[in-house]
Coordinates of N, CA and C in Angstrom, one line a residue:
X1 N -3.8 10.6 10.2 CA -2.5 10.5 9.7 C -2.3 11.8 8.9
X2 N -1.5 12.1 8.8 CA -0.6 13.8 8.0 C -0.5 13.4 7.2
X3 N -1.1 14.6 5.9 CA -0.8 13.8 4.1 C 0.1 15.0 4.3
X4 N 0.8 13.7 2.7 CA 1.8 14.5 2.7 C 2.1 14.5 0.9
X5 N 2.4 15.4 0.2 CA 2.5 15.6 -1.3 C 3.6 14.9 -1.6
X6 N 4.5 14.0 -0.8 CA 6.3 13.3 -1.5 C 5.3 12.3 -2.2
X7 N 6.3 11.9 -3.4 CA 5.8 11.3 -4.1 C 7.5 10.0 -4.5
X8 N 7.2 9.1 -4.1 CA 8.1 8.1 -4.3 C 7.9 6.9 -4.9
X9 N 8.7 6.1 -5.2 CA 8.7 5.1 -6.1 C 8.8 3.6 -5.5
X10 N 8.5 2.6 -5.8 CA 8.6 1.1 -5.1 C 8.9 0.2 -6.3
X11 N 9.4 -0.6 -6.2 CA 9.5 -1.8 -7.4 C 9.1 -2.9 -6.8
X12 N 8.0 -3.7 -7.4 CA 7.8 -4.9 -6.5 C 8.3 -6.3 -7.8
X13 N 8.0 -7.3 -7.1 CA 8.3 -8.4 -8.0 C 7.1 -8.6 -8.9
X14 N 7.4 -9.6 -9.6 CA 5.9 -9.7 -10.5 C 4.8 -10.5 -9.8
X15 N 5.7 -11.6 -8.7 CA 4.5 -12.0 -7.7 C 3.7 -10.9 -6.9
X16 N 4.2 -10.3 -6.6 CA 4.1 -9.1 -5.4 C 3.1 -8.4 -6.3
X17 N 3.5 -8.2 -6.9 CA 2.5 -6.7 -8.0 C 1.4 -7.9 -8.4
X18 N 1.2 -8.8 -8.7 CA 0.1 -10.1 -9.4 C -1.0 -9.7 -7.8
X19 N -0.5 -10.1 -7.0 CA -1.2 -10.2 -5.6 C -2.1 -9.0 -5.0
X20 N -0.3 -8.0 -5.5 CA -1.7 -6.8 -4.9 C -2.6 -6.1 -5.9
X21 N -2.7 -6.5 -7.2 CA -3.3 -6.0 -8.1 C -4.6 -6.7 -8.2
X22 N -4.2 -8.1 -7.8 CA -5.9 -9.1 -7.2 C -6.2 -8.2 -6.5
X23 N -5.5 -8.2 -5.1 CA -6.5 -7.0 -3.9 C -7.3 -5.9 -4.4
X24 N -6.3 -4.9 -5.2 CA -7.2 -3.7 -5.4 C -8.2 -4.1 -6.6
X25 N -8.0 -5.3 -7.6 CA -9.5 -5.3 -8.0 C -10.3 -5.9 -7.3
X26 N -10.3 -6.4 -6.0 CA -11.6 -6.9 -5.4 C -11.9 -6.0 -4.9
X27 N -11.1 -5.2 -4.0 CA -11.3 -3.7 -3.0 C -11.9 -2.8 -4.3
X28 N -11.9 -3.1 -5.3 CA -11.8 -1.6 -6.5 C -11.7 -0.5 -6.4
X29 N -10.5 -0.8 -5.9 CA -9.7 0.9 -5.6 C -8.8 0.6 -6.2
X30 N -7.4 1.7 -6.4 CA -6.3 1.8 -7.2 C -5.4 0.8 -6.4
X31 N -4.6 0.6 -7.4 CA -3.3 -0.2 -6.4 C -2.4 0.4 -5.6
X32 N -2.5 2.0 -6.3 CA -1.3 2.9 -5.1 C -2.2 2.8 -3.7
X33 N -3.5 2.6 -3.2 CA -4.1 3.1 -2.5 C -4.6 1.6 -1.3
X34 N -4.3 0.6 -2.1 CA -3.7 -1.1 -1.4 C -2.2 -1.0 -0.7
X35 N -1.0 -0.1 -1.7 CA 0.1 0.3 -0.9 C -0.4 0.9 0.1
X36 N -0.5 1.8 -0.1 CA -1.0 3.1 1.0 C -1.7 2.4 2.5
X37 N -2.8 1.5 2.1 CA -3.3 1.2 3.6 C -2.0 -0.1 3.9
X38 N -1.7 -1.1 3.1 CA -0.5 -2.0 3.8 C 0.8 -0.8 4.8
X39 N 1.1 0.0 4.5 CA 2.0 0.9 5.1 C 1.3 1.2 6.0
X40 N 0.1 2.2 6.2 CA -0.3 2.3 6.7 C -0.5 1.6 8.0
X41 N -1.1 0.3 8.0 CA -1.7 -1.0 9.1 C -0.3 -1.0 9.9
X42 N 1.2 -1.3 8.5 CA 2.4 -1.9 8.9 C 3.1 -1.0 10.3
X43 N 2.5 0.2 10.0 CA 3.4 1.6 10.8 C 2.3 1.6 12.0
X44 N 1.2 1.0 12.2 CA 0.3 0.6 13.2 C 0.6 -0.1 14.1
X45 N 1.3 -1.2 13.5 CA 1.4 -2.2 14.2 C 2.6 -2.4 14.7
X46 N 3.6 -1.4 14.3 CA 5.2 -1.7 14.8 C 5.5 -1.0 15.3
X47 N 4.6 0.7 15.0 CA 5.4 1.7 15.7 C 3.8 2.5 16.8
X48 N 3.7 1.5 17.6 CA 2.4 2.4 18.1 C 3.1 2.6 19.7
X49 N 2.7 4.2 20.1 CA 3.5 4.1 21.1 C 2.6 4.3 22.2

């Protein structure tokens, strides 16, 4: 995948943010980087040509 330096913003809910903040402390990686692969998988799975 092409990195890319944009840097943008998301607002989740406090459920949303509770959940994926569980994830990245089990994964113990950062929580931007739990965003990063969910997009990632989501853009796999919807847009594969």
């Amino acid at each position: 995948m092409a990195e890319t330096k944009k840097i943008f913003t998301m607002r989740f809910s406090d459920d949303s943010r509770k959940q994926l903040s569980a994830i990245a402390d089990q994964r113990e990686v950062p929580l931007a980087q739990v965003v990063r692969d969910a997009i990632r998988e989501y853009l796999k799975a919807n847009h594969a040509a």
